[in-house]
Amino acid sequence: MRTDGTVDRRGLLKVAGGSVAAMGLTAAGCGAGSGAGGDGTVTIRYAWWGSDDRAERINETIRLFEKKHPKIRVKTDFQPYLDFWKKFNTQASGGNPPDVFQNAIGFLRKYDEKNVLLDLRPQAEAGNLRMRGFRAGLEKFGEVDGKLLGVPVGSNSMALVIDRAVFAKAGITPEPGWTWGEFQAAMAKIRDTQGRAGDSGLYGVMYLYDLHLRQHGKAFFTKDGLGFTEADLTEWWTAARAGVRSGVHADPKKVAQIKPKSAVAGELAAAEFTWDNFTIRYTSEGKSQYGLAPIPTTDGRRTGQYLGSLMLSASRRTKHPEEVARFIDFMVHDPEVGKIMGYDRGVPATTTQYEAFTPTDEVNRQIAAYEQQLVDSGVLEPITPHPAGADVAEAAFLRIAEDMALGKRSVAEAVAQFFTEAKTALGS
């Protein structure tokens, strides 16, 4: 789950289904990590994706780490999301991945099956990596088949981002436990009273569809493949198309025309389902005030939600597993790192960093309050690590859904095409 809101979701996922271009290696030199220097100094390589602002923050945390660990040097490499995964794929295929790198749940099984990821559990057992003190069970997030393949750095969850002024004028105050029927009625009321669509559209929001499936005891992915049927997806996409035709959901063609600006900031819709920490994006793009509303439910209780997270993973080829483990430990536990990073990668995953950073702006306070409400209400559920090929299936879902929304495919054609591509990607 992505926590950098500087690029639209379609752009982020194009890399997943495309060919990998050959790209050069980082300036850190050959091999998974540089050897120890004559004075015993060890150099490790650290790579991540994100914006220039994230790079500045991370570089500041690295300076702090090197000051406290003078025998460990860190060489860095950051790219935009697309370029990061292109480069990483090339490096991993050539046996030269960085020692430690930013990762996401959609890639754990994929790179574990390719023997790229280091099982960090032995380092945790040796005391080099603390796996206690995480919020809301996040320490389990990077576990796959008994192996510890990633350590969370932050958390986020799906939410409904709303234009607070429009909702207030329409007299709508979403409360936890509201149902999909109440959501649809609210969207229709906004359409009828405020002169814009209620929601930006449900076609291609894969993680929202996952929550809807989980509310019915299913899931988008299982550990082996897809967890739903063609009939399930036909029902979802048919309802989404009906919402567009009725004006409850925004016109997909108009939404496409204003990208990368969101439909909410562009005043085409009053609400949009996305990750909670993306709320910052709307504030920078739009003229209104934006807030977070709860996910609708089927039964008035179960939302299907979980806390997602970016994480740090290590290369199986690293020559310095202990130093890598100590680096990861520092990055997820040190309170000064929490103050520096803030909510850049989501709400801090550990209690020490969560307590060290107190947001001063209204948007970040809303994000913290939203996630705390999820924890306190007990609605959070575990997430199943995605199967290998999930990134390709997700890209196909987004692309095919957009084609259908723009009138290039019928619902039946879109469903058939998605299942054909997904089964190929997932090997099922």
Short mmCIF file of C-alpha atoms in Angstrom, two decimals:
data_model
loop_
_atom_site.label_atom_id
_atom_site.label_comp_id
_atom_site.label_asym_id
_atom_site.label_seq_id
_atom_site.Cartn_x
_atom_site.Cartn_y
_atom_site.Cartn_z
CA MET A 1 0.00 0.00 0.00
CA ARG A 2 1.40 3.17 -1.19
CA THR A 3 1.97 6.15 1.11
CA ASP A 4 3.44 8.64 -1.30
CA GLY A 5 0.57 10.60 -2.82
CA THR A 6 2.55 12.54 -5.40
CA VAL A 7 1.67 10.29 -8.36
CA ASP A 8 -1.72 8.94 -9.39
CA ARG A 9 -2.44 5.25 -8.81
CA ARG A 10 -2.55 4.33 -12.49
CA GLY A 11 0.93 5.73 -13.05
CA LEU A 12 2.25 3.80 -10.08
CA LEU A 13 1.00 0.49 -11.32
CA LYS A 14 2.04 0.65 -14.96
CA VAL A 15 5.41 -0.82 -14.03
CA ALA A 16 3.83 -3.97 -12.61
CA GLY A 17 2.53 -5.34 -15.88
CA GLY A 18 5.18 -3.99 -18.21
CA SER A 19 8.59 -5.18 -19.30
CA VAL A 20 11.59 -4.20 -17.22
CA ALA A 21 14.05 -1.87 -18.89
CA ALA A 22 17.71 -2.35 -18.22
CA MET A 23 19.00 0.33 -15.89
CA GLY A 24 22.36 1.07 -14.27
CA LEU A 25 23.35 0.05 -10.76
CA THR A 26 23.61 2.42 -7.83
CA ALA A 27 26.76 4.31 -7.08
CA ALA A 28 27.31 2.10 -4.04
CA GLY A 29 29.39 -0.34 -6.06
CA CYS A 30 29.04 -4.00 -6.89
CA GLY A 31 27.63 -6.78 -4.76
CA ALA A 32 24.81 -6.73 -2.27
CA GLY A 33 26.87 -4.61 0.10
CA SER A 34 30.30 -3.07 0.26
CA GLY A 35 32.87 -4.87 2.38
CA ALA A 36 34.27 -3.69 5.68
CA GLY A 37 36.92 -0.99 5.61
CA GLY A 38 40.36 -1.28 7.11
CA ASP A 39 39.11 0.24 10.36
CA GLY A 40 36.21 -2.20 10.60
CA THR A 41 33.67 0.20 9.10
CA VAL A 42 30.86 -1.54 7.22
CA THR A 43 28.91 0.01 4.33
CA ILE A 44 25.35 -1.00 3.51
CA ARG A 45 23.11 0.17 0.66
CA TYR A 46 19.61 1.50 1.30
CA ALA A 47 17.06 2.18 -1.46
CA TRP A 48 13.52 3.55 -1.37
CA TRP A 49 10.91 5.29 -3.50
CA GLY A 50 9.20 8.60 -2.87
CA SER A 51 9.35 12.35 -3.32
CA ASP A 52 12.22 14.77 -2.78
CA ASP A 53 10.70 15.67 0.59
CA ARG A 54 10.84 12.02 1.70
CA ALA A 55 14.45 11.83 0.52
CA GLU A 56 15.40 14.85 2.61
CA ARG A 57 13.76 13.36 5.68
CA ILE A 58 15.35 9.94 5.21
CA ASN A 59 18.79 11.41 4.60
CA GLU A 60 18.44 13.29 7.88
CA THR A 61 17.61 10.06 9.69
CA ILE A 62 20.63 8.36 8.10
CA ARG A 63 22.94 11.11 9.34
CA LEU A 64 21.54 10.52 12.81
CA PHE A 65 22.07 6.75 12.47
CA GLU A 66 25.67 7.13 11.33
CA LYS A 67 26.37 9.50 14.21
CA LYS A 68 25.11 6.91 16.69
CA HIS A 69 26.67 3.97 14.80
CA PRO A 70 30.01 5.30 13.51
CA LYS A 71 31.14 1.87 12.26
CA ILE A 72 28.19 1.56 9.84
CA ARG A 73 28.00 3.74 6.74
CA VAL A 74 24.86 3.95 4.59
CA LYS A 75 24.87 4.64 0.85
CA THR A 76 21.48 5.70 -0.45
CA ASP A 77 19.47 5.51 -3.63
CA PHE A 78 15.93 6.82 -4.10
CA GLN A 79 13.69 6.94 -7.14
CA PRO A 80 10.08 7.69 -8.03
CA TYR A 81 7.92 4.58 -7.62
CA LEU A 82 8.03 3.42 -11.23
CA ASP A 83 11.77 3.86 -11.58
CA PHE A 84 12.45 2.26 -8.22
CA TRP A 85 10.83 -1.05 -9.15
CA LYS A 86 12.37 -1.09 -12.62
CA LYS A 87 15.80 -0.64 -11.12
CA PHE A 88 15.16 -3.04 -8.27
CA ASN A 89 13.96 -5.77 -10.66
CA THR A 90 17.12 -5.36 -12.69
CA GLN A 91 19.33 -5.47 -9.60
CA ALA A 92 17.52 -8.46 -8.10
CA SER A 93 17.71 -10.39 -11.37
CA GLY A 94 21.44 -9.68 -11.51
CA GLY A 95 22.05 -10.77 -7.93
CA ASN A 96 22.81 -7.21 -6.83
CA PRO A 97 19.86 -5.88 -4.79
CA PRO A 98 20.46 -3.22 -2.12
CA ASP A 99 21.13 -4.52 1.40
CA VAL A 100 17.97 -2.92 2.76
CA PHE A 101 15.07 -1.37 0.91
CA GLN A 102 11.54 -0.03 1.18
CA ASN A 103 8.94 -2.67 0.39
CA ALA A 104 5.18 -3.28 0.29
CA ILE A 105 2.97 -6.28 0.93
CA GLY A 106 2.22 -6.89 -2.75
CA PHE A 107 5.87 -7.83 -3.31
CA LEU A 108 6.68 -10.07 -0.34
CA ARG A 109 5.72 -13.45 -1.80
CA LYS A 110 6.95 -12.45 -5.25
CA TYR A 111 10.49 -11.74 -4.12
CA ASP A 112 10.51 -14.45 -1.48
CA GLU A 113 9.84 -16.99 -4.23
CA LYS A 114 12.72 -15.47 -6.18
CA ASN A 115 15.01 -15.94 -3.13
CA VAL A 116 15.63 -12.20 -2.88
CA LEU A 117 14.43 -11.52 0.68
CA LEU A 118 16.29 -12.21 3.91
CA ASP A 119 14.41 -13.87 6.75
CA LEU A 120 15.01 -11.38 9.56
CA ARG A 121 13.71 -13.64 12.32
CA PRO A 122 17.18 -14.97 13.27
CA GLN A 123 18.35 -11.39 13.71
CA ALA A 124 15.35 -10.66 15.91
CA GLU A 125 16.08 -13.77 17.98
CA ALA A 126 19.73 -12.66 18.31
CA GLY A 127 18.59 -9.31 19.75
CA ASN A 128 19.66 -7.17 16.80
CA LEU A 129 16.09 -6.31 15.78
CA ARG A 130 13.29 -5.63 18.27
CA MET A 131 9.89 -6.92 17.18
CA ARG A 132 8.02 -5.66 20.21
CA GLY A 133 6.43 -2.27 20.81
CA PHE A 134 4.48 -2.17 17.53
CA ARG A 135 1.00 -0.68 17.34
CA ALA A 136 -2.14 -2.75 16.67
CA GLY A 137 -0.36 -5.99 15.77
CA LEU A 138 1.68 -4.44 12.96
CA GLU A 139 4.67 -6.62 13.90
CA LYS A 140 2.87 -9.46 12.08
CA PHE A 141 2.43 -7.50 8.86
CA GLY A 142 5.67 -8.64 7.22
CA GLU A 143 5.39 -12.32 8.16
CA VAL A 144 5.01 -14.89 5.38
CA ASP A 145 4.92 -18.65 6.05
CA GLY A 146 6.73 -18.26 9.36
CA LYS A 147 9.44 -15.98 7.96
CA LEU A 148 9.92 -12.33 8.85
CA LEU A 149 10.38 -10.66 5.46
CA GLY A 150 9.51 -7.05 6.27
CA VAL A 151 9.34 -4.70 9.25
CA PRO A 152 6.62 -1.99 9.17
CA VAL A 153 7.61 1.68 9.32
CA GLY A 154 4.12 3.20 9.29
CA SER A 155 0.45 2.40 8.93
CA ASN A 156 -2.51 3.52 6.89
CA SER A 157 -6.00 2.27 6.14
CA MET A 158 -8.71 2.82 3.58
CA ALA A 159 -11.08 5.72 4.27
CA LEU A 160 -13.60 7.95 2.56
CA VAL A 161 -12.03 11.37 2.01
CA ILE A 162 -14.79 13.97 1.96
CA ASP A 163 -15.25 17.63 1.11
CA ARG A 164 -16.37 18.72 4.56
CA ALA A 165 -18.11 21.87 3.33
CA VAL A 166 -20.25 19.97 0.82
CA PHE A 167 -21.21 17.30 3.33
CA ALA A 168 -22.12 19.98 5.87
CA LYS A 169 -24.32 21.85 3.39
CA ALA A 170 -26.05 18.60 2.50
CA GLY A 171 -26.62 17.84 6.18
CA ILE A 172 -24.69 14.55 6.08
CA THR A 173 -22.55 13.32 8.98
CA PRO A 174 -21.23 9.80 8.33
CA GLU A 175 -20.89 7.72 11.48
CA PRO A 176 -19.01 4.45 12.10
CA GLY A 177 -21.24 1.52 11.22
CA TRP A 178 -23.19 3.25 8.46
CA THR A 179 -24.27 0.87 5.74
CA TRP A 180 -23.77 0.80 1.98
CA GLY A 181 -27.45 1.67 1.60
CA GLU A 182 -26.97 4.77 3.76
CA PHE A 183 -23.84 5.65 1.79
CA GLN A 184 -25.72 5.46 -1.52
CA ALA A 185 -28.57 7.57 -0.10
CA ALA A 186 -26.05 10.18 1.06
CA MET A 187 -24.39 10.29 -2.36
CA ALA A 188 -27.79 10.78 -4.01
CA LYS A 189 -28.62 13.61 -1.60
CA ILE A 190 -25.38 15.38 -2.49
CA ARG A 191 -26.17 14.97 -6.18
CA ASP A 192 -29.65 16.39 -5.70
CA THR A 193 -28.77 19.29 -3.39
CA GLN A 194 -25.17 20.27 -4.13
CA GLY A 195 -24.87 20.02 -7.90
CA ARG A 196 -22.05 17.48 -8.02
CA ALA A 197 -21.61 13.73 -7.87
CA GLY A 198 -21.44 12.18 -4.45
CA ASP A 199 -18.44 9.94 -5.04
CA SER A 200 -15.64 9.81 -7.60
CA GLY A 201 -16.50 6.24 -8.63
CA LEU A 202 -15.89 2.69 -7.47
CA TYR A 203 -14.67 0.97 -10.64
CA GLY A 204 -10.96 0.58 -10.08
CA VAL A 205 -10.42 1.01 -6.33
CA MET A 206 -9.11 -2.51 -5.77
CA TYR A 207 -8.51 -2.11 -2.05
CA LEU A 208 -12.06 -0.87 -1.51
CA TYR A 209 -13.42 -3.87 -3.37
CA ASP A 210 -11.22 -6.02 -1.15
CA LEU A 211 -12.92 -4.55 1.93
CA HIS A 212 -16.36 -5.15 0.41
CA LEU A 213 -15.42 -8.77 -0.22
CA ARG A 214 -14.05 -9.15 3.31
CA GLN A 215 -17.36 -7.90 4.68
CA HIS A 216 -18.87 -10.95 2.98
CA GLY A 217 -16.27 -13.42 4.25
CA LYS A 218 -14.12 -13.36 1.10
CA ALA A 219 -11.05 -11.37 0.00
CA PHE A 220 -9.53 -10.05 -3.22
CA PHE A 221 -6.43 -12.22 -2.75
CA THR A 222 -5.79 -15.43 -0.88
CA LYS A 223 -2.25 -16.73 -0.41
CA ASP A 224 -2.70 -18.77 -3.58
CA GLY A 225 -4.74 -16.59 -5.94
CA LEU A 226 -8.02 -14.72 -6.27
CA GLY A 227 -10.59 -15.04 -3.50
CA PHE A 228 -13.73 -14.15 -5.47
CA THR A 229 -15.67 -15.24 -8.55
CA GLU A 230 -16.56 -13.72 -11.89
CA ALA A 231 -20.13 -13.37 -10.62
CA ASP A 232 -18.87 -11.34 -7.63
CA LEU A 233 -16.95 -8.91 -9.82
CA THR A 234 -19.82 -8.65 -12.31
CA GLU A 235 -22.12 -7.54 -9.50
CA TRP A 236 -19.61 -4.93 -8.24
CA TRP A 237 -18.86 -3.41 -11.62
CA THR A 238 -22.51 -3.44 -12.68
CA ALA A 239 -23.43 -1.45 -9.57
CA ALA A 240 -20.57 0.97 -10.23
CA ARG A 241 -21.80 1.58 -13.78
CA ALA A 242 -25.35 2.14 -12.57
CA GLY A 243 -24.04 4.74 -10.11
CA VAL A 244 -22.38 6.67 -12.92
CA ARG A 245 -25.51 6.59 -15.07
CA SER A 246 -27.59 7.94 -12.19
CA GLY A 247 -25.12 10.71 -11.45
CA VAL A 248 -24.39 9.41 -7.95
CA HIS A 249 -20.80 8.71 -9.02
CA ALA A 250 -18.71 11.10 -11.12
CA ASP A 251 -18.43 10.84 -14.90
CA PRO A 252 -15.24 8.78 -15.50
CA LYS A 253 -14.40 10.78 -18.62
CA LYS A 254 -14.40 14.03 -16.67
CA VAL A 255 -12.35 12.42 -13.89
CA ALA A 256 -9.77 11.28 -16.46
CA GLN A 257 -9.57 14.77 -17.97
CA ILE A 258 -8.45 16.47 -14.76
CA LYS A 259 -5.82 13.90 -13.70
CA PRO A 260 -3.53 13.93 -11.82
CA LYS A 261 -5.81 16.19 -9.73
CA SER A 262 -8.40 14.17 -7.84
CA ALA A 263 -12.11 14.35 -8.54
CA VAL A 264 -12.72 15.73 -5.04
CA ALA A 265 -10.16 18.53 -5.29
CA GLY A 266 -11.42 19.21 -8.83
CA GLU A 267 -14.99 19.60 -7.46
CA LEU A 268 -16.40 16.80 -9.62
CA ALA A 269 -17.32 14.75 -6.55
CA ALA A 270 -17.74 15.29 -2.83
CA ALA A 271 -15.98 12.10 -1.69
CA GLU A 272 -13.43 9.52 -2.75
CA PHE A 273 -12.23 6.22 -1.31
CA THR A 274 -8.46 6.15 -0.81
CA TRP A 275 -5.78 5.69 1.85
CA ASP A 276 -6.24 7.86 4.92
CA ASN A 277 -2.80 9.49 4.76
CA PHE A 278 -3.52 10.73 1.22
CA THR A 279 -5.76 13.39 2.77
CA ILE A 280 -2.75 15.70 2.69
CA ARG A 281 -2.83 15.56 -1.11
CA TYR A 282 -6.38 16.95 -1.27
CA THR A 283 -5.48 19.88 0.96
CA SER A 284 -2.63 20.86 -1.36
CA GLU A 285 -4.72 20.41 -4.54
CA GLY A 286 -8.10 21.83 -3.62
CA LYS A 287 -9.72 24.96 -2.21
CA SER A 288 -12.03 23.40 0.37
CA GLN A 289 -11.51 21.65 3.71
CA TYR A 290 -11.22 17.89 3.62
CA GLY A 291 -11.74 15.19 6.20
CA LEU A 292 -12.08 11.46 6.75
CA ALA A 293 -15.28 9.44 6.97
CA PRO A 294 -15.65 5.74 7.89
CA ILE A 295 -15.93 2.86 5.43
CA PRO A 296 -19.56 1.76 4.87
CA THR A 297 -20.51 -1.69 6.14
CA THR A 298 -22.81 -4.49 5.12
CA ASP A 299 -24.01 -5.40 8.60
CA GLY A 300 -23.46 -2.16 10.55
CA ARG A 301 -20.28 -3.47 12.12
CA ARG A 302 -17.72 -5.23 9.93
CA THR A 303 -15.67 -2.93 7.70
CA GLY A 304 -13.12 -5.52 6.57
CA GLN A 305 -10.35 -3.03 7.33
CA TYR A 306 -6.74 -3.64 8.28
CA LEU A 307 -3.77 -1.42 8.86
CA GLY A 308 -1.50 -1.48 5.84
CA SER A 309 2.10 -0.44 5.87
CA LEU A 310 5.24 0.30 4.01
CA MET A 311 8.05 -1.77 5.43
CA LEU A 312 11.79 -2.30 5.34
CA SER A 313 13.12 -5.56 3.90
CA ALA A 314 16.64 -6.90 3.54
CA SER A 315 18.48 -8.72 0.78
CA ARG A 316 19.23 -12.39 1.22
CA ARG A 317 22.58 -11.66 -0.42
CA THR A 318 23.68 -9.01 2.06
CA LYS A 319 27.11 -9.60 3.58
CA HIS A 320 26.12 -7.66 6.67
CA PRO A 321 22.85 -9.06 8.08
CA GLU A 322 23.57 -7.92 11.64
CA GLU A 323 24.28 -4.32 10.59
CA VAL A 324 21.20 -4.31 8.35
CA ALA A 325 19.08 -5.55 11.26
CA ARG A 326 20.45 -2.84 13.56
CA PHE A 327 19.73 -0.24 10.89
CA ILE A 328 16.11 -1.41 10.51
CA ASP A 329 15.71 -1.48 14.29
CA PHE A 330 16.91 2.12 14.52
CA MET A 331 14.64 3.29 11.72
CA VAL A 332 11.48 1.85 13.26
CA HIS A 333 12.15 2.44 16.98
CA ASP A 334 14.28 5.56 17.43
CA PRO A 335 12.07 8.45 18.64
CA GLU A 336 14.12 11.09 16.82
CA VAL A 337 13.47 9.26 13.54
CA GLY A 338 9.76 9.42 14.37
CA LYS A 339 9.97 13.18 14.82
CA ILE A 340 11.85 13.61 11.54
CA MET A 341 9.63 11.35 9.39
CA GLY A 342 6.29 12.36 10.91
CA TYR A 343 3.47 10.79 8.88
CA ASP A 344 5.39 10.77 5.59
CA ARG A 345 5.08 6.96 5.37
CA GLY A 346 1.88 6.69 7.37
CA VAL A 347 1.29 6.84 11.10
CA PRO A 348 4.47 5.53 12.83
CA ALA A 349 4.31 1.77 13.39
CA THR A 350 5.95 1.63 16.83
CA THR A 351 4.65 3.20 20.01
CA THR A 352 7.93 5.01 20.69
CA GLN A 353 7.82 6.84 17.36
CA TYR A 354 4.05 7.34 17.53
CA GLU A 355 4.39 9.03 20.91
CA ALA A 356 7.45 11.02 19.84
CA PHE A 357 5.65 12.85 17.02
CA THR A 358 2.64 15.02 17.79
CA PRO A 359 1.05 16.42 14.63
CA THR A 360 0.33 20.14 14.77
CA ASP A 361 -1.74 20.50 11.60
CA GLU A 362 -5.40 19.60 11.31
CA VAL A 363 -5.03 17.03 8.52
CA ASN A 364 -2.46 14.89 10.32
CA ARG A 365 -4.45 15.10 13.55
CA GLN A 366 -7.46 13.75 11.65
CA ILE A 367 -5.39 10.88 10.26
CA ALA A 368 -4.13 9.95 13.73
CA ALA A 369 -7.63 10.17 15.21
CA TYR A 370 -9.10 8.08 12.38
CA GLU A 371 -6.64 5.24 12.88
CA GLN A 372 -6.99 5.40 16.65
CA GLN A 373 -10.75 5.05 16.25
CA LEU A 374 -10.20 1.94 14.12
CA VAL A 375 -8.00 0.43 16.82
CA ASP A 376 -10.33 1.35 19.67
CA SER A 377 -13.45 0.06 17.91
CA GLY A 378 -11.96 -3.37 17.32
CA VAL A 379 -12.86 -3.54 13.62
CA LEU A 380 -9.34 -4.25 12.35
CA GLU A 381 -8.65 -7.67 10.86
CA PRO A 382 -5.46 -9.44 9.72
CA ILE A 383 -4.44 -9.23 6.08
CA THR A 384 -3.32 -12.18 3.99
CA PRO A 385 0.05 -11.55 2.27
CA HIS A 386 -0.60 -11.24 -1.43
CA PRO A 387 0.43 -14.11 -3.71
CA ALA A 388 3.29 -13.79 -6.17
CA GLY A 389 1.99 -11.92 -9.21
CA ALA A 390 -0.42 -9.78 -7.17
CA ASP A 391 1.23 -6.60 -8.43
CA VAL A 392 0.50 -7.61 -12.04
CA ALA A 393 -3.08 -8.56 -11.18
CA GLU A 394 -3.62 -5.24 -9.42
CA ALA A 395 -2.32 -3.34 -12.44
CA ALA A 396 -4.67 -5.31 -14.69
CA PHE A 397 -7.63 -4.56 -12.42
CA LEU A 398 -6.98 -0.84 -12.56
CA ARG A 399 -6.35 -0.71 -16.30
CA ILE A 400 -9.34 -2.86 -17.28
CA ALA A 401 -11.65 -1.04 -14.86
CA GLU A 402 -10.69 2.30 -16.37
CA ASP A 403 -11.22 1.00 -19.90
CA MET A 404 -14.69 -0.18 -18.89
CA ALA A 405 -15.47 3.09 -17.11
CA LEU A 406 -14.54 5.01 -20.27
CA GLY A 407 -16.84 2.83 -22.38
CA LYS A 408 -14.14 0.80 -24.10
CA ARG A 409 -15.41 -2.54 -22.72
CA SER A 410 -18.70 -3.91 -21.49
CA VAL A 411 -18.92 -5.23 -17.94
CA ALA A 412 -18.93 -8.81 -19.20
CA GLU A 413 -15.89 -8.21 -21.43
CA ALA A 414 -14.03 -6.48 -18.62
CA VAL A 415 -14.69 -9.26 -16.12
CA ALA A 416 -13.60 -11.95 -18.57
CA GLN A 417 -10.45 -10.05 -19.49
CA PHE A 418 -9.47 -9.44 -15.88
CA PHE A 419 -9.84 -13.09 -14.88
CA THR A 420 -7.83 -14.19 -17.92
CA GLU A 421 -4.95 -11.82 -17.08
CA ALA A 422 -5.10 -12.38 -13.33
CA LYS A 423 -5.02 -16.16 -13.59
CA THR A 424 -2.00 -15.92 -15.87
CA ALA A 425 -0.22 -13.53 -13.51
CA LEU A 426 -1.01 -15.63 -10.44
CA GLY A 427 -0.28 -18.96 -12.11
CA SER A 428 -3.74 -20.28 -11.32
#
